[in-house]
Tab-separated table of C-alpha atoms and ligand atoms in Angstrom:
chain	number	residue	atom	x	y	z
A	1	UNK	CA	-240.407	162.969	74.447
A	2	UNK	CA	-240.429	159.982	72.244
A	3	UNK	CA	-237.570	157.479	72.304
A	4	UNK	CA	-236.594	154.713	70.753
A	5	UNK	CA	-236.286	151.688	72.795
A	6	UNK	CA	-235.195	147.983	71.541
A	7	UNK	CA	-235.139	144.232	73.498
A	8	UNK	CA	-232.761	141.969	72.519
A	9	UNK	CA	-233.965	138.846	73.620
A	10	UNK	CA	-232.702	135.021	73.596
A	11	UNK	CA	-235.194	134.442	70.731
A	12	UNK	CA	-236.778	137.945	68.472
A	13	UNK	CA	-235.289	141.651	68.766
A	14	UNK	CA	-238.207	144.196	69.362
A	15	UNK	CA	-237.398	147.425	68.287
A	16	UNK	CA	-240.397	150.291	69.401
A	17	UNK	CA	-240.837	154.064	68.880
A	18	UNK	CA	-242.741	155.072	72.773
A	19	UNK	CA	-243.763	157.679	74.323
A	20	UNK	CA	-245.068	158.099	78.337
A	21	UNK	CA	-245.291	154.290	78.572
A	22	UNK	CA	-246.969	153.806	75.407
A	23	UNK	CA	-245.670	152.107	72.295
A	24	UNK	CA	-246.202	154.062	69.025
A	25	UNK	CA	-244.541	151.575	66.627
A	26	UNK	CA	-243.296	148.518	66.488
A	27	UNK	CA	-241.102	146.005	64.586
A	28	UNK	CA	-240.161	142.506	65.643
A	29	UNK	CA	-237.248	140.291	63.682
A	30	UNK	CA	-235.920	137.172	65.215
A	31	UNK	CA	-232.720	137.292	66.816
A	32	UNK	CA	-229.723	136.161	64.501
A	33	UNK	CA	-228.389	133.017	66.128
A	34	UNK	CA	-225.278	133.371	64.164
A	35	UNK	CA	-223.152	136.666	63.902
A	36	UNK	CA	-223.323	137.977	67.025
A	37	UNK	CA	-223.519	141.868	68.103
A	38	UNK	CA	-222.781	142.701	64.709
A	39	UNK	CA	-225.614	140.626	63.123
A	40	UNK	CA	-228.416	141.984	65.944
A	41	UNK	CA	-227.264	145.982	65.300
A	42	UNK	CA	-227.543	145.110	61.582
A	43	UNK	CA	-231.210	143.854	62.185
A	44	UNK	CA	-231.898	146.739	64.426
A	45	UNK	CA	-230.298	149.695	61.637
A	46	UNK	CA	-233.137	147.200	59.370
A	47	UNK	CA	-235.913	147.703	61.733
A	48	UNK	CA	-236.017	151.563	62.491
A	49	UNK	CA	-234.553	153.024	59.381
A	50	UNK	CA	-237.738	154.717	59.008
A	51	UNK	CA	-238.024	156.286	62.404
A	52	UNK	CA	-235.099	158.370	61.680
A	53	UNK	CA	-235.636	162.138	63.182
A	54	UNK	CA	-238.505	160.781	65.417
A	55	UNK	CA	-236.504	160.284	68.593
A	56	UNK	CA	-234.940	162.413	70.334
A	57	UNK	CA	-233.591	159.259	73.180
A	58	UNK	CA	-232.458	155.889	72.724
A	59	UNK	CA	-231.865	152.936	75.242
A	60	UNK	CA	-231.630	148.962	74.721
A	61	UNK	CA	-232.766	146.301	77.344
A	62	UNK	CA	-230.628	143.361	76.400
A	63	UNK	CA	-230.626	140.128	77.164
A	64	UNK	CA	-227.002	138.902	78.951
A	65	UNK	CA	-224.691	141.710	80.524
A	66	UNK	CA	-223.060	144.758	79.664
A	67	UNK	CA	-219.911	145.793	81.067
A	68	UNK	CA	-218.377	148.879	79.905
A	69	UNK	CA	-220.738	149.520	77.156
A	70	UNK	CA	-219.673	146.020	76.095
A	71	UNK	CA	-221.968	142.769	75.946
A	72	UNK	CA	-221.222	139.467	77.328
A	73	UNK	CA	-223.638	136.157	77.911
A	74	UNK	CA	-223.997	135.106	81.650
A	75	UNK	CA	-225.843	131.944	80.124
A	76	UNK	CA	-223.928	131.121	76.975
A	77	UNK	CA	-226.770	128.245	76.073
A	78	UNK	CA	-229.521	130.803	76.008
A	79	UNK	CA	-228.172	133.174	73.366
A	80	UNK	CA	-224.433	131.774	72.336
A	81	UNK	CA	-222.588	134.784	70.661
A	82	UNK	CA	-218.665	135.905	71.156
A	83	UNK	CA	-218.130	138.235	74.295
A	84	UNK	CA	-216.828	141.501	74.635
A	85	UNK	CA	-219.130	143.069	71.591
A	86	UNK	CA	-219.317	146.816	72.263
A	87	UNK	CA	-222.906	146.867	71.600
A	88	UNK	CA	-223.087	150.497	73.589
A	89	UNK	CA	-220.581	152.230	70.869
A	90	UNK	CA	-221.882	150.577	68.107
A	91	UNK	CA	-225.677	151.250	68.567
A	92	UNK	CA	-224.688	154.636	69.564
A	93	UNK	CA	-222.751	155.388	66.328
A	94	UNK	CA	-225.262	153.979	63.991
A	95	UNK	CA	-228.196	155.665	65.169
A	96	UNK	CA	-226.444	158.634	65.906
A	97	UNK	CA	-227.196	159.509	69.323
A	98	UNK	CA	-225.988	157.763	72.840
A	99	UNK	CA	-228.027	154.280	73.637
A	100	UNK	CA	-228.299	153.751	77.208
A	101	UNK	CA	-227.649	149.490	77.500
A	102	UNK	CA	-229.286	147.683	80.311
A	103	UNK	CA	-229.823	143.971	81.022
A	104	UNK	CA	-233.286	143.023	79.304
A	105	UNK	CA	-234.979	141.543	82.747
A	106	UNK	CA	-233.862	144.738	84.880
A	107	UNK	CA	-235.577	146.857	81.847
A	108	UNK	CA	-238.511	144.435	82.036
A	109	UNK	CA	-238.735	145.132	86.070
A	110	UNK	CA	-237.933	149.012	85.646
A	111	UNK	CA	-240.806	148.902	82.807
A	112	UNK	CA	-243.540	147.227	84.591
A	113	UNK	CA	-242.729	149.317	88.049
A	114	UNK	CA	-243.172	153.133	86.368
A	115	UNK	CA	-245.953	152.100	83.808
A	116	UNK	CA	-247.180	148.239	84.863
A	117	UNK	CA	-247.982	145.902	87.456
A	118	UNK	CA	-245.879	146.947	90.383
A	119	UNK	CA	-246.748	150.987	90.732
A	120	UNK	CA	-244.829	152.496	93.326
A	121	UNK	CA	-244.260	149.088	95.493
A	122	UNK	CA	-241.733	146.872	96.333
A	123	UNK	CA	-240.765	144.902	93.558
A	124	UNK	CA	-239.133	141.825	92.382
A	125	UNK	CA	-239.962	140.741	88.727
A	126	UNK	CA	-238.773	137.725	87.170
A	127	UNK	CA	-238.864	136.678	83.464
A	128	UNK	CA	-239.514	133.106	82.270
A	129	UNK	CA	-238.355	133.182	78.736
A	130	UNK	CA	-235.425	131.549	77.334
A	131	UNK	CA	-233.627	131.792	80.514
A	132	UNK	CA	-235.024	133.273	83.594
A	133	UNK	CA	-234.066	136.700	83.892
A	134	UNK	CA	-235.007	139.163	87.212
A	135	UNK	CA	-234.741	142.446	88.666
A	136	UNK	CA	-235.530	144.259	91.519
A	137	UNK	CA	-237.376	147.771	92.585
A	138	UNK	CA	-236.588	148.503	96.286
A	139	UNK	CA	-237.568	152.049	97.827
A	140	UNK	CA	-238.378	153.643	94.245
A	141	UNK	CA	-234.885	152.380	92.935
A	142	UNK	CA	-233.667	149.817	90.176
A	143	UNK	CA	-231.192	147.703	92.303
A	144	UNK	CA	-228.779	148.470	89.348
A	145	UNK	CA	-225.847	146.249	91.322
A	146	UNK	CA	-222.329	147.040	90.868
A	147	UNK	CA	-222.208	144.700	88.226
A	148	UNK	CA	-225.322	145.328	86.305
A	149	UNK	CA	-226.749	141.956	87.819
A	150	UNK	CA	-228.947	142.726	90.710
A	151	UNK	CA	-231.886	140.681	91.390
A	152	UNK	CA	-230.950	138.267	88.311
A	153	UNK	CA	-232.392	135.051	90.202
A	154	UNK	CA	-232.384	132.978	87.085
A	155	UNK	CA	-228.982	132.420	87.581
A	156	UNK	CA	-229.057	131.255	91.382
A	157	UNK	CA	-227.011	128.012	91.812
A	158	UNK	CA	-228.945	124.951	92.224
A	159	UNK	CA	-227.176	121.812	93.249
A	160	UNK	CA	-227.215	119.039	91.313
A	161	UNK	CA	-225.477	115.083	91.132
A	162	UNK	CA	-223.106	116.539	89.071
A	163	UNK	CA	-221.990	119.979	90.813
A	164	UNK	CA	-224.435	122.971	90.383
A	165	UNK	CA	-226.491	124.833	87.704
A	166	UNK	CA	-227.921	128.018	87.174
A	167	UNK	CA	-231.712	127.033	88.238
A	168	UNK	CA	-232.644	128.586	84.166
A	169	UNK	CA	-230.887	125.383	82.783
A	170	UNK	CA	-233.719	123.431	84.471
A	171	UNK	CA	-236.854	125.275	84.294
A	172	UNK	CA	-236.730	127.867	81.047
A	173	UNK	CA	-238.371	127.823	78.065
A	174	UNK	CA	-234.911	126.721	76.268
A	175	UNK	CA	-235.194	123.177	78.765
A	176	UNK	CA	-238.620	122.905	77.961
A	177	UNK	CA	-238.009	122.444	74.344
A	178	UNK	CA	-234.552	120.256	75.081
A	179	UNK	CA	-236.860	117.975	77.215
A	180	UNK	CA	-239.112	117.684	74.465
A	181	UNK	CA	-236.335	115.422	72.443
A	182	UNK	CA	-238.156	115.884	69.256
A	183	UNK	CA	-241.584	115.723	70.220
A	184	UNK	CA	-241.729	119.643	69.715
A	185	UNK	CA	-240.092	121.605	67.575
A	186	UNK	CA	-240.021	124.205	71.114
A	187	UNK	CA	-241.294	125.334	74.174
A	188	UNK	CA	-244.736	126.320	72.188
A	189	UNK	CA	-244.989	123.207	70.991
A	190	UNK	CA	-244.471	121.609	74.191
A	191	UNK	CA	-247.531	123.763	75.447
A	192	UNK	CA	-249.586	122.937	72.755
A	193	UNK	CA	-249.271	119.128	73.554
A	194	UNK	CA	-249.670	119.718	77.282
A	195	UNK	CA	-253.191	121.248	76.154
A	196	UNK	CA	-254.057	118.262	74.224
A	197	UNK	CA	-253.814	116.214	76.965
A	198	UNK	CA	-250.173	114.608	76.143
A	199	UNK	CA	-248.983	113.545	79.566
A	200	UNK	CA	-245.002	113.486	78.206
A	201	UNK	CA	-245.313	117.273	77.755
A	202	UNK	CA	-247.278	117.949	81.159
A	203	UNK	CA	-244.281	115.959	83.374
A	204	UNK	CA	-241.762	118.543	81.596
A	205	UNK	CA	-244.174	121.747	82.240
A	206	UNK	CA	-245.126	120.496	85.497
A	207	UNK	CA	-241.497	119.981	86.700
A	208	UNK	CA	-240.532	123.412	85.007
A	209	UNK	CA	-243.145	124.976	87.148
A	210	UNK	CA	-241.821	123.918	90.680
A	211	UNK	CA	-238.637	124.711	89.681
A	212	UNK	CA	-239.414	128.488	88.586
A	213	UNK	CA	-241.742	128.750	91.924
A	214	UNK	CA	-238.407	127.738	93.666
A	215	UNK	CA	-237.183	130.842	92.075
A	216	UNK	CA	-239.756	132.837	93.142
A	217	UNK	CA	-239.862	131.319	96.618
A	218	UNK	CA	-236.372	132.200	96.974
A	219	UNK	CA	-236.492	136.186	96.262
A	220	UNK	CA	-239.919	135.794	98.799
A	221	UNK	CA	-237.286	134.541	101.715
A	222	UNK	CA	-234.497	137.111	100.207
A	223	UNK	CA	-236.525	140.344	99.759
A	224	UNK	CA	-240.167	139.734	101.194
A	225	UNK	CA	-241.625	142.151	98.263
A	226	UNK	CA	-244.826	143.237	97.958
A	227	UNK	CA	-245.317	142.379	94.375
A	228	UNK	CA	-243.260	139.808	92.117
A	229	UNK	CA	-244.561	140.520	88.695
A	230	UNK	CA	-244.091	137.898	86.483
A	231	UNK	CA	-243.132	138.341	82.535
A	232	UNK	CA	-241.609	136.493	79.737
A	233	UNK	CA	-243.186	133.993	77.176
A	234	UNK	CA	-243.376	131.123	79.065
A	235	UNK	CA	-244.301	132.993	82.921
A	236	UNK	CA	-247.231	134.933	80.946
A	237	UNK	CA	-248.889	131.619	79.697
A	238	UNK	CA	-252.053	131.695	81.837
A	239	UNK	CA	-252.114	128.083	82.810
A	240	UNK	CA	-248.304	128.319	83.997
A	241	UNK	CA	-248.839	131.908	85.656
A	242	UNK	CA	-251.443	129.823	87.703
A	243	UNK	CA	-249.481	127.017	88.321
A	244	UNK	CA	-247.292	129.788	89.870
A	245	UNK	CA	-249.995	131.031	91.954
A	246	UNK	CA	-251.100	127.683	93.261
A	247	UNK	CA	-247.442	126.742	94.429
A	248	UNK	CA	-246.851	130.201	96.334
A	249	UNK	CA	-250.534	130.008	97.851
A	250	UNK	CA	-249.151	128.511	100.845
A	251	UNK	CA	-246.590	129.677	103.170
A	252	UNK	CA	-245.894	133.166	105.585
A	253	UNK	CA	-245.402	135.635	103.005
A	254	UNK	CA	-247.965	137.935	101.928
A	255	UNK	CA	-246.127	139.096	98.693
A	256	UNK	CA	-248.982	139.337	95.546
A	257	UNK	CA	-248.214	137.208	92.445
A	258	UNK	CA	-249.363	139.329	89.507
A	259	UNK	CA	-248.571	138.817	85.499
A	260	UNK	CA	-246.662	141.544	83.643
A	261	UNK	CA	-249.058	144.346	82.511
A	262	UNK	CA	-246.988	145.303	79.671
A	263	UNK	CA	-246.839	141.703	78.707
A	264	UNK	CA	-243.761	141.565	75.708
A	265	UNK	CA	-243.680	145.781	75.992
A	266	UNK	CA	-242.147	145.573	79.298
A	267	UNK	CA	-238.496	145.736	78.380
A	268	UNK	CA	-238.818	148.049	75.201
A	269	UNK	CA	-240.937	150.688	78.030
A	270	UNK	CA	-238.210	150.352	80.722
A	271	UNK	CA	-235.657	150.601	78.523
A	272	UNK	CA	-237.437	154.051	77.094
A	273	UNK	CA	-238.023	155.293	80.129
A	274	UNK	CA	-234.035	154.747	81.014
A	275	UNK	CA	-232.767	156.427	78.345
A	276	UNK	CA	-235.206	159.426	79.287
A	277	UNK	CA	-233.597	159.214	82.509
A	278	UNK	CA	-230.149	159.366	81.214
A	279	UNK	CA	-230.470	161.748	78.547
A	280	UNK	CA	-231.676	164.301	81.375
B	301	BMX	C1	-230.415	134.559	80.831
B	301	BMX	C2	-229.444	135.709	80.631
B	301	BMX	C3	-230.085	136.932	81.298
B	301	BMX	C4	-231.477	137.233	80.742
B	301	BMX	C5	-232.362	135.996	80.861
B	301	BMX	C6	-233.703	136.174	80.167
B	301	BMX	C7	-227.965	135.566	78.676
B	301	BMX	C8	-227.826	135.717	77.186
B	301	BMX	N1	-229.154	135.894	79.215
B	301	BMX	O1	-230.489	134.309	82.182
B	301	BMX	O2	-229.294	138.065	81.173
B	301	BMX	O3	-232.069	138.306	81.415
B	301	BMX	O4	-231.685	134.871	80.278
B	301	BMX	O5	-233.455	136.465	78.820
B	301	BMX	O6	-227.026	135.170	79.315
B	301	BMX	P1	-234.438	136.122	77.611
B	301	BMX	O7	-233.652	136.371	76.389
B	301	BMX	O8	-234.867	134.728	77.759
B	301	BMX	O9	-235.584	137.088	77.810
């Protein structure tokens, strides 16, 4: 059964035809910063036009949460667009067909446990993107949550002089580029220094990396998984997945650090393989 699957994500919109795991077609657009829901579904109805009568499922991994079919930010900096869109109804009555919404990081975790890195066990997966996103696979199940937001470390308190922060706001690919103060135009760019030996953009990088292996460290003490897979733009850049490694390598826990399989696929193949679960 094919499906069509889409990620909505901070910075592009993927939108995929897939089948058993595997993506068929794809289209990427960037994500309208302005506009909101109504701008993203308007790219979407753009992207897969021509796929029309090829799927027979649909489901979205989205980045923020959904509550009652409607969207909200839990970050507002990483993707600022009005709450309460009903991105559910909306998808559902353009395409013609119901679209099964998740959060994009729980997709991204679902994803990589049925057709990636973490095959059949335990599970926490975290996404260093934008903003940090996670999810978590305990016993063979998504920890769903009663609010959609289980295993979402990226937005863990931290404390800080001035009260507390969601531990994103100091380690994502969105601070990255902030810290950059014109240096880069973003996060890449920031990377791209770092490799030429700019010592500005390794500080930032470096200091992004202990922070995000605090994150990590944290679901190790919470959960004590087996595997935390780690995805997203910035996590899946192979000096920082290292830098990862090397800050974990110490310490009780035996849980494996291991990057996403399904690299940028993950969330468009969980979120297929959700709506094939639904539409059953
Ligand atoms: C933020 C939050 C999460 C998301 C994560 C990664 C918003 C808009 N998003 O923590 O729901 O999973 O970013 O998202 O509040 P990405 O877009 O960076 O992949």
């Amino acid at each position: 059964m094919t499906a069509l699957a889409i990620d909505i994500g901070g910075t592009k919109i993927l939108v995929a035809l897939v089948r058993d795991g595997v993506v068929l077609e794809r289209r990427q657009v960037a994500t309208p910063r302005d506009g909101g829901g109504d701008a993203w579904c308007a790219a979407i109805a753009d992207a897969a036009a021509g796929w029309r009568g090829q799927y027979s499922s649909a489901g979205a991994a989205v980045t923020g949460g959904i509550r009652d079919g409607r969207w909200y930010a839990l970050n507002p900096e990483t993707l600022p667009a009005p709450a309460g869109f009903p991105l559910e109804a909306t998808l559902s009555d353009m395409l013609g067909l119901p679209v099964h919404c998740t959060n994009d990081a729980q997709a991204a975790g679902w994803g990589e446990y049925r057709r990636g890195a973490g095959q059949g066990r335990d599970m926490g997966f975290v996404t260093i993107s934008t903003g940090i996103g996670g999810g978590l696979v305990l016993g063979g199940k998504l920890v769903s949550g009663i609010s959609g937001l289980g295993g979402h470390v990226g937005l863990m308190p931290l404390a800080t002089v001035d009260g507390s922060t969601a531990i994103e706001n100091l380690c994502s690919g969105r601070w990255i580029a902030k810290q950059a103060e014109g240096r880069a135009d973003d996060a890449r760019g920031v990377f791209a220094a770092a490799a030429t030996g700019a010592d500005w953009a390794r500080e930032i990088i470096d200091l992004s990396m202990d922070r995000a292996a605090l994150v990590l460290r944290t679901l190790q003490w919470l959960v004590d998984p087996a595997v935390i897979v780690v995805g997203g733009g910035i996590g899946l850049v192979p000096s920082y997945f290292a830098g990862l490694q090397q800050r974990l390598a110490s310490g009780p826990h035996r849980t494996e650090l291991r990057p996403a399989l399904l690299g940028g696929d993950a969330g468009v193949i969980g979120a297929a393989e959700l709506a094939l679960a639904h539409s059953e």
